PDB file of C-alpha atoms in Angstrom:
ATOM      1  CA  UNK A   1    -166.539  57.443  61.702  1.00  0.00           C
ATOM      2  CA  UNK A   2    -170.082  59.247  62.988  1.00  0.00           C
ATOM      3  CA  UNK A   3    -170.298  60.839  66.116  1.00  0.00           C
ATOM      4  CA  UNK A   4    -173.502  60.030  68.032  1.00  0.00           C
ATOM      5  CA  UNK A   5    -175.922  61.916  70.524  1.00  0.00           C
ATOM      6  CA  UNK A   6    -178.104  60.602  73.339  1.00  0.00           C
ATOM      7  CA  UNK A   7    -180.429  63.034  75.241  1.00  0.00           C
ATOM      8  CA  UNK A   8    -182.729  62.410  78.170  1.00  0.00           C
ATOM      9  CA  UNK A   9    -182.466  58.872  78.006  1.00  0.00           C
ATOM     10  CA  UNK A  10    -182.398  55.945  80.834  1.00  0.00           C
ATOM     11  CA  UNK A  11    -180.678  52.993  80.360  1.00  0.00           C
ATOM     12  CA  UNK A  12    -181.312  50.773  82.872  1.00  0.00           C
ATOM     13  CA  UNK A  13    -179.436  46.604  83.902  1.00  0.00           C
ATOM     14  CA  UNK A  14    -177.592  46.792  80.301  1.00  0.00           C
ATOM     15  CA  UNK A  15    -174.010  45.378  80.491  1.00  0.00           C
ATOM     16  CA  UNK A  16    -172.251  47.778  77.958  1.00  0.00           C
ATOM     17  CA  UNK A  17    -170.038  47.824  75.392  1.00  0.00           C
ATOM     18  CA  UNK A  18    -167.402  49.752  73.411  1.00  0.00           C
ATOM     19  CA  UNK A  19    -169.247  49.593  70.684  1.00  0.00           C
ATOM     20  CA  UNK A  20    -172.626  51.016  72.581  1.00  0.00           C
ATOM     21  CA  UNK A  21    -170.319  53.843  73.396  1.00  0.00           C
ATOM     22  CA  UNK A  22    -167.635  54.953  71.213  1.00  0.00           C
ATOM     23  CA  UNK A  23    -168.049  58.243  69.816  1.00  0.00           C
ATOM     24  CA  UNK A  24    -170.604  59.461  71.672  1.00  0.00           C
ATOM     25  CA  UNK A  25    -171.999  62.693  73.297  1.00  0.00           C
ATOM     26  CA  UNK A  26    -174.558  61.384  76.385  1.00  0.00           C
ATOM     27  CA  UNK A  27    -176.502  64.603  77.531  1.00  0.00           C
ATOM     28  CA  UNK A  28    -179.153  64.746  80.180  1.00  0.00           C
ATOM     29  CA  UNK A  29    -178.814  60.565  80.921  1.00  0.00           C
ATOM     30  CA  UNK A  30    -179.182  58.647  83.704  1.00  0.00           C
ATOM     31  CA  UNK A  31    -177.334  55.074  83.482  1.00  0.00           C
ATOM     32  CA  UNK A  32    -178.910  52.893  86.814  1.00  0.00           C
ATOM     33  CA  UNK A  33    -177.145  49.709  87.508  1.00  0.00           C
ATOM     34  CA  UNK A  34    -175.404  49.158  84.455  1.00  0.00           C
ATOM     35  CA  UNK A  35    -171.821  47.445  84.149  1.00  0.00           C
ATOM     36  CA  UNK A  36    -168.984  49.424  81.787  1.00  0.00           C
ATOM     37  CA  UNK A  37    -166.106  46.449  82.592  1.00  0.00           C
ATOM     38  CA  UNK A  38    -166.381  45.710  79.250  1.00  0.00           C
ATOM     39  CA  UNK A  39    -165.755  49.360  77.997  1.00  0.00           C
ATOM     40  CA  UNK A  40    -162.759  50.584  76.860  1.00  0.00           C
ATOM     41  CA  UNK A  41    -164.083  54.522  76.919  1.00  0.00           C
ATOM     42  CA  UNK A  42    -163.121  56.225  73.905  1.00  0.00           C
ATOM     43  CA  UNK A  43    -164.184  60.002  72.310  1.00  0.00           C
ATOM     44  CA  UNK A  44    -166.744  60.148  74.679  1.00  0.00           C
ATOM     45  CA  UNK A  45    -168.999  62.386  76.700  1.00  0.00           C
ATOM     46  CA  UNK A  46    -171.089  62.911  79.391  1.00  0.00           C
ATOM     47  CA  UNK A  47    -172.748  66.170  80.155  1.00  0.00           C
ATOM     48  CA  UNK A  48    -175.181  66.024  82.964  1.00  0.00           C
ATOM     49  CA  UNK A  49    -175.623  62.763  83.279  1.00  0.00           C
ATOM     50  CA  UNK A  50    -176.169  60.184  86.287  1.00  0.00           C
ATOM     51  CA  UNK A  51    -174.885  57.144  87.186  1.00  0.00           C
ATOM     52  CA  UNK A  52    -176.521  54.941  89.777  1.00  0.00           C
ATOM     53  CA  UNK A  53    -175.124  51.617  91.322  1.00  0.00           C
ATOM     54  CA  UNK A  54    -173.104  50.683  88.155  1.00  0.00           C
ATOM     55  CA  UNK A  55    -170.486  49.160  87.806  1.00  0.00           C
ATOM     56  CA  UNK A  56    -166.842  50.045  86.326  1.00  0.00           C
ATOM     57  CA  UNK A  57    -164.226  47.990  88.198  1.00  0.00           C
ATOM     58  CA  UNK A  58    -160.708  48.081  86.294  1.00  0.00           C
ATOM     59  CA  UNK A  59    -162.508  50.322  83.548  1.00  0.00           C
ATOM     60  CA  UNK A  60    -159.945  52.658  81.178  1.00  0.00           C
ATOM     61  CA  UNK A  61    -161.756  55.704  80.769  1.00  0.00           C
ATOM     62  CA  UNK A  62    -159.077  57.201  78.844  1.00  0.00           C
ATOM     63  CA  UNK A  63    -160.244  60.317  76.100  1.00  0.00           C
ATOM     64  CA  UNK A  64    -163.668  60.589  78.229  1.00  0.00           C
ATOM     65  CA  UNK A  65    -165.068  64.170  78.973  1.00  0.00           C
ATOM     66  CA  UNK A  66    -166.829  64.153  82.237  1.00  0.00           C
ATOM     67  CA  UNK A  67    -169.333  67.250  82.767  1.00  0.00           C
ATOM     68  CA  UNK A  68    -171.677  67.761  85.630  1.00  0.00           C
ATOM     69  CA  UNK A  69    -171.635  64.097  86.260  1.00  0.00           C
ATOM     70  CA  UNK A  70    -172.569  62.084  89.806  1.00  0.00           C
ATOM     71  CA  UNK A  71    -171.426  58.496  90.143  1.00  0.00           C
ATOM     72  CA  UNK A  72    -173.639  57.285  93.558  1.00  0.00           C
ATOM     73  CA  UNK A  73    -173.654  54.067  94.399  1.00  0.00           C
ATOM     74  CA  UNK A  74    -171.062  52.771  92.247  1.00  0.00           C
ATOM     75  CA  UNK A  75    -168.004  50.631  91.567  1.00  0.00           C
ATOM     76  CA  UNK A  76    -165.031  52.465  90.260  1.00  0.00           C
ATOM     77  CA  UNK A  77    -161.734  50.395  91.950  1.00  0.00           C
ATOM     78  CA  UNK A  78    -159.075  50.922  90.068  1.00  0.00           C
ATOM     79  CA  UNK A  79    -160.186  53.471  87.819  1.00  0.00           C
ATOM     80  CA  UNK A  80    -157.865  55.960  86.730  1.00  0.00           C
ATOM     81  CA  UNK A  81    -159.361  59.709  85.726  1.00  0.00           C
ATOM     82  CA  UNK A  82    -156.053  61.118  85.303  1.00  0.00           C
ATOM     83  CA  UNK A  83    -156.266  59.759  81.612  1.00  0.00           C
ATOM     84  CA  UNK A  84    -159.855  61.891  81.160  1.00  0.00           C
ATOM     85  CA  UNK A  85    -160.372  64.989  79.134  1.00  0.00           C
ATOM     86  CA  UNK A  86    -159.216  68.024  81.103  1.00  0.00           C
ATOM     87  CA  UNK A  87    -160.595  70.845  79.022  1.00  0.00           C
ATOM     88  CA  UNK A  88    -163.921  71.406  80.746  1.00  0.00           C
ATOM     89  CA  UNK A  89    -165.179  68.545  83.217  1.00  0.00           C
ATOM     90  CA  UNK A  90    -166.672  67.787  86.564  1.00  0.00           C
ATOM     91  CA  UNK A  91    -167.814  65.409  88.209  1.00  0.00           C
ATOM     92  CA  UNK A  92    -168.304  64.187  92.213  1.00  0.00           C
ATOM     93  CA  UNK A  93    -169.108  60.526  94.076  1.00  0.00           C
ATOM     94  CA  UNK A  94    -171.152  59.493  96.657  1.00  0.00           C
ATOM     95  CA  UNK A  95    -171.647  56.216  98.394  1.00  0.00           C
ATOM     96  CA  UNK A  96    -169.142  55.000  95.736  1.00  0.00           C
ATOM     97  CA  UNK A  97    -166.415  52.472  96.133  1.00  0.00           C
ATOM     98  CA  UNK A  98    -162.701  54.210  94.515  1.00  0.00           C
ATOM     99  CA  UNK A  99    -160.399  52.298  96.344  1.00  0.00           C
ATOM    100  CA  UNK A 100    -156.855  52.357  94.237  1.00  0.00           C
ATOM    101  CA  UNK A 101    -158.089  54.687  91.960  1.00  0.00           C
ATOM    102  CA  UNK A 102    -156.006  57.352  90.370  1.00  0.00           C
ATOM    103  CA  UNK A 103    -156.488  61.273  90.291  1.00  0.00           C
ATOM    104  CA  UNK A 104    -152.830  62.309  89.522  1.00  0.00           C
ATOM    105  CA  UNK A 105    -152.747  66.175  88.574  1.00  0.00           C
ATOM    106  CA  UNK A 106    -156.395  66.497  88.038  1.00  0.00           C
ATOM    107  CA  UNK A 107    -157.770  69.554  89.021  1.00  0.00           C
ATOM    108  CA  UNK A 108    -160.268  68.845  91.168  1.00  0.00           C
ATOM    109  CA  UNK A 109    -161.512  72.267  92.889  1.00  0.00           C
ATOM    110  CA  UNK A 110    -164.983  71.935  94.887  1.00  0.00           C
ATOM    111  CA  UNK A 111    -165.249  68.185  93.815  1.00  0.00           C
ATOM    112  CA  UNK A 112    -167.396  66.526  96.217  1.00  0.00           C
ATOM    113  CA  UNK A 113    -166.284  62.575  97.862  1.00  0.00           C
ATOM    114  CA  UNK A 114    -169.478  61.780 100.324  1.00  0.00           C
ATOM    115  CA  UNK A 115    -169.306  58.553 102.335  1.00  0.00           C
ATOM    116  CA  UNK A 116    -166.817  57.077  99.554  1.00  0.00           C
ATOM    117  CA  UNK A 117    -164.370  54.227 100.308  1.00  0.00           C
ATOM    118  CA  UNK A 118    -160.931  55.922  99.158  1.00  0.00           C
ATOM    119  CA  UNK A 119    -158.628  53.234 100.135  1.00  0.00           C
ATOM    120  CA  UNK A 120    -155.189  53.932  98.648  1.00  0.00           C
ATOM    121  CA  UNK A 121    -156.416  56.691  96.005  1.00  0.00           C
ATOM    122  CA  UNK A 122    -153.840  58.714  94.105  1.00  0.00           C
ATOM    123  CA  UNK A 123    -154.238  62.662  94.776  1.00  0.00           C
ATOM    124  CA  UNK A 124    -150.548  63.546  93.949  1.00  0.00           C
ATOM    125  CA  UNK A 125    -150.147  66.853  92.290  1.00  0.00           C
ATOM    126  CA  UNK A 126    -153.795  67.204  92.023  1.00  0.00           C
ATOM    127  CA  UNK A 127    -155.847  70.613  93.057  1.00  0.00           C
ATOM    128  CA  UNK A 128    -158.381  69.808  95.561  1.00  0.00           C
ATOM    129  CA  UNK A 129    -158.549  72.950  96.811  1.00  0.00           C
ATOM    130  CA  UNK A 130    -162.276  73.601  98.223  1.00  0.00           C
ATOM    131  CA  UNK A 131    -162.922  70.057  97.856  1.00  0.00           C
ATOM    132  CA  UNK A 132    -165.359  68.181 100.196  1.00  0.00           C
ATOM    133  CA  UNK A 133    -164.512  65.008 101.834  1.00  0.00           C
ATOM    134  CA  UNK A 134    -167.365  63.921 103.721  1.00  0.00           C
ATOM    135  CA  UNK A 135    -167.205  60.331 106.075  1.00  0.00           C
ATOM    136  CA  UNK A 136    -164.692  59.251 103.316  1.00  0.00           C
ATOM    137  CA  UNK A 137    -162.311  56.418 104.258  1.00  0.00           C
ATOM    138  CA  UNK A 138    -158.785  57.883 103.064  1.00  0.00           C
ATOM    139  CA  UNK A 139    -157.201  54.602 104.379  1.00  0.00           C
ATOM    140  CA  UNK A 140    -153.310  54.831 102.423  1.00  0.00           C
ATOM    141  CA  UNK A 141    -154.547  57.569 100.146  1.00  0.00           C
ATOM    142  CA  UNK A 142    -151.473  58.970  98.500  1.00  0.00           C
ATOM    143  CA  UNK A 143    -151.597  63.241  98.829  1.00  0.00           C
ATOM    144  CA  UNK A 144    -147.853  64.445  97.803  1.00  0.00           C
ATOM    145  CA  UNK A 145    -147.673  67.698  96.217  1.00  0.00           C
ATOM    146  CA  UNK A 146    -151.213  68.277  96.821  1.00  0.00           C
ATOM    147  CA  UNK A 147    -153.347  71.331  97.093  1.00  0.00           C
ATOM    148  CA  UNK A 148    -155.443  71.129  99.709  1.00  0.00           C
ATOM    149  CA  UNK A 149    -156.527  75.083 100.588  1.00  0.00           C
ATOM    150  CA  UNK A 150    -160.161  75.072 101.977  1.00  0.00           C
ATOM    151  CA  UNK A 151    -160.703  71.392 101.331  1.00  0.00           C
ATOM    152  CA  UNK A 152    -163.035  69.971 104.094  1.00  0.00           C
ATOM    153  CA  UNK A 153    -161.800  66.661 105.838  1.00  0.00           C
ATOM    154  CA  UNK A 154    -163.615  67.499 108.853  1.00  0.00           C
ATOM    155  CA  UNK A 155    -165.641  64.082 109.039  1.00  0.00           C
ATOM    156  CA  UNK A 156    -163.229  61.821 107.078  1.00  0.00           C
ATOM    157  CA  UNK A 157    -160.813  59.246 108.559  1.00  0.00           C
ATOM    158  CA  UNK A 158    -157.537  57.518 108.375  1.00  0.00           C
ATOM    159  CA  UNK A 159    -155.760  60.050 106.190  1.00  0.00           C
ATOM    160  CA  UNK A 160    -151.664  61.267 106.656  1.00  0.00           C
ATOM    161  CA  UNK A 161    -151.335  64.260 104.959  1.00  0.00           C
ATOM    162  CA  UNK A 162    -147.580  65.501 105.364  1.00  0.00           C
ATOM    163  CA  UNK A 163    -148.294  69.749 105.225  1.00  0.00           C
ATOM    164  CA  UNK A 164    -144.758  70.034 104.571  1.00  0.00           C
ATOM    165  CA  UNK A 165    -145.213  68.481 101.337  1.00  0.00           C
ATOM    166  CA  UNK A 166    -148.852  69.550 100.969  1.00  0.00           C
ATOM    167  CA  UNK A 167    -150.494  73.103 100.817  1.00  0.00           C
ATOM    168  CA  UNK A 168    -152.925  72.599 103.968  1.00  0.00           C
ATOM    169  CA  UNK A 169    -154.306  76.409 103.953  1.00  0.00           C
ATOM    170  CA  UNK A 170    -157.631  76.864 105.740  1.00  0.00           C
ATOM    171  CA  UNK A 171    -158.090  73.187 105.411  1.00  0.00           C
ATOM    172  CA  UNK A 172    -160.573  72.033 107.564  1.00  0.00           C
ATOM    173  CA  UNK A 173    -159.906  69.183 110.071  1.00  0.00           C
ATOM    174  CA  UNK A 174    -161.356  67.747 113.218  1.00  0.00           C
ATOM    175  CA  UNK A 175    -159.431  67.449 116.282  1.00  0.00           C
ATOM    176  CA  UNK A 176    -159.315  63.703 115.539  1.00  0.00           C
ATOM    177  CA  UNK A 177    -157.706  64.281 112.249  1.00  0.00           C
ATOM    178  CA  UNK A 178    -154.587  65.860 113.668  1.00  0.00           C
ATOM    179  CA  UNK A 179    -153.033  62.186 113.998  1.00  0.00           C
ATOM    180  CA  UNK A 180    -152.809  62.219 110.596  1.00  0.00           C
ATOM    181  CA  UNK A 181    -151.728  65.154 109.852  1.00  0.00           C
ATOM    182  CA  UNK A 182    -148.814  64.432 112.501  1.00  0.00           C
ATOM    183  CA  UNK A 183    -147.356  61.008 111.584  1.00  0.00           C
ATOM    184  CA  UNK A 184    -144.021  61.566 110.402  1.00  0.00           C
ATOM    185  CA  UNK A 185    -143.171  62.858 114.048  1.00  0.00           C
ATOM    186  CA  UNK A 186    -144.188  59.875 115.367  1.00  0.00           C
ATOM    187  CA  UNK A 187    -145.910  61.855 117.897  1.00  0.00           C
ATOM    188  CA  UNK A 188    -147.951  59.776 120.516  1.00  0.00           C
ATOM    189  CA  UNK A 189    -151.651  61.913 120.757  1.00  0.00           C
ATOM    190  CA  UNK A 190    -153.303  60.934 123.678  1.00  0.00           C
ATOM    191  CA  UNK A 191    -157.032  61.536 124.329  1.00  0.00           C
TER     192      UNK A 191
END
């Protein structure tokens, strides 16, 4: 088995394989509307690397080291990171679909969501501490056991986020938030 390296390349409307990935070290790439539903990611990495309006509905990125990476534009239902390399890796959305995707005890500090549709994500156990959740839709996302110090929800919506069960520290919130952060009192909040 060979190892592979791609640098400063753009691959551009290519519907990709295993076999175009597998054991392979992407550095410097930018991958613009390409579709990875056929991938089954395996020993490999990203470092610095784009992806724009592609595609990985229902994807298993399992054994995948994600460094400096942005996913904009993109597809990524039902993709669970919890399975990705967690030596050294970061990466951040925006304008990205991640409805029922998984991020159980990742840790996440600074990531950045922006305008992302998070319906029913999995943040349990994770660290988001400092993360920044900006005009996300956190419709059903699951946050038990979270750590949420400094993490910015100041323009998202439709989040419950129990701070009994959560560590809420200098989190940042907008008055309209509250709601959510009040539902198991079944409170009624009037405006």
């Amino acid at each position: 088995m060979s190892y592979h390296f791609v640098h400063d390349q753009t691959i551009t409307d290519k519907v990709l394989t295993q076999e175009d990935i597998q054991d392979t070290e992407f550095e410097h790439c930018t991958f613009k509307d390409c579709d990875f539903t056929q991938c089954f990611f395996r020993n490999v990495t990203f470092v610095d690397c784009n992806f724009i309006q592609c595609n990985f509905k229902e994807t298993k990125i399992n054994h995948t080291s994600l460094r400096g990476v942005w996913f904009t534009g993109c597809n990524l239902t039902s993709v669970n990171f919890a399975m990705t390399d967690q030596v050294i890796y970061e990466f951040h959305f925006k304008d990205c679909l991640l409805d029922y995707s998984q991020f159980y005890k990742l840790k996440l500090k600074n990531i950045q969501f922006i305008h992302c549709s998070m319906i029913a994500v999995d943040f349990m156990a994770s660290d988001l501490s400092g993360a920044l959740f900006d005009s996300c839709n956190l419709r059903r996302a699951v946050f038990s056991e979270t750590n949420l110090e400094k993490a910015d929800f100041y323009t998202s919506y439709d989040f419950i986020i129990d701070p009994e069960k959560n560590k809420v520290k200098k989190a940042i919130f907008h008055e309209n938030g509250l709601r959510g952060l009040l539902e198991k009192y079944q409170l009624v909040v009037k405006n």
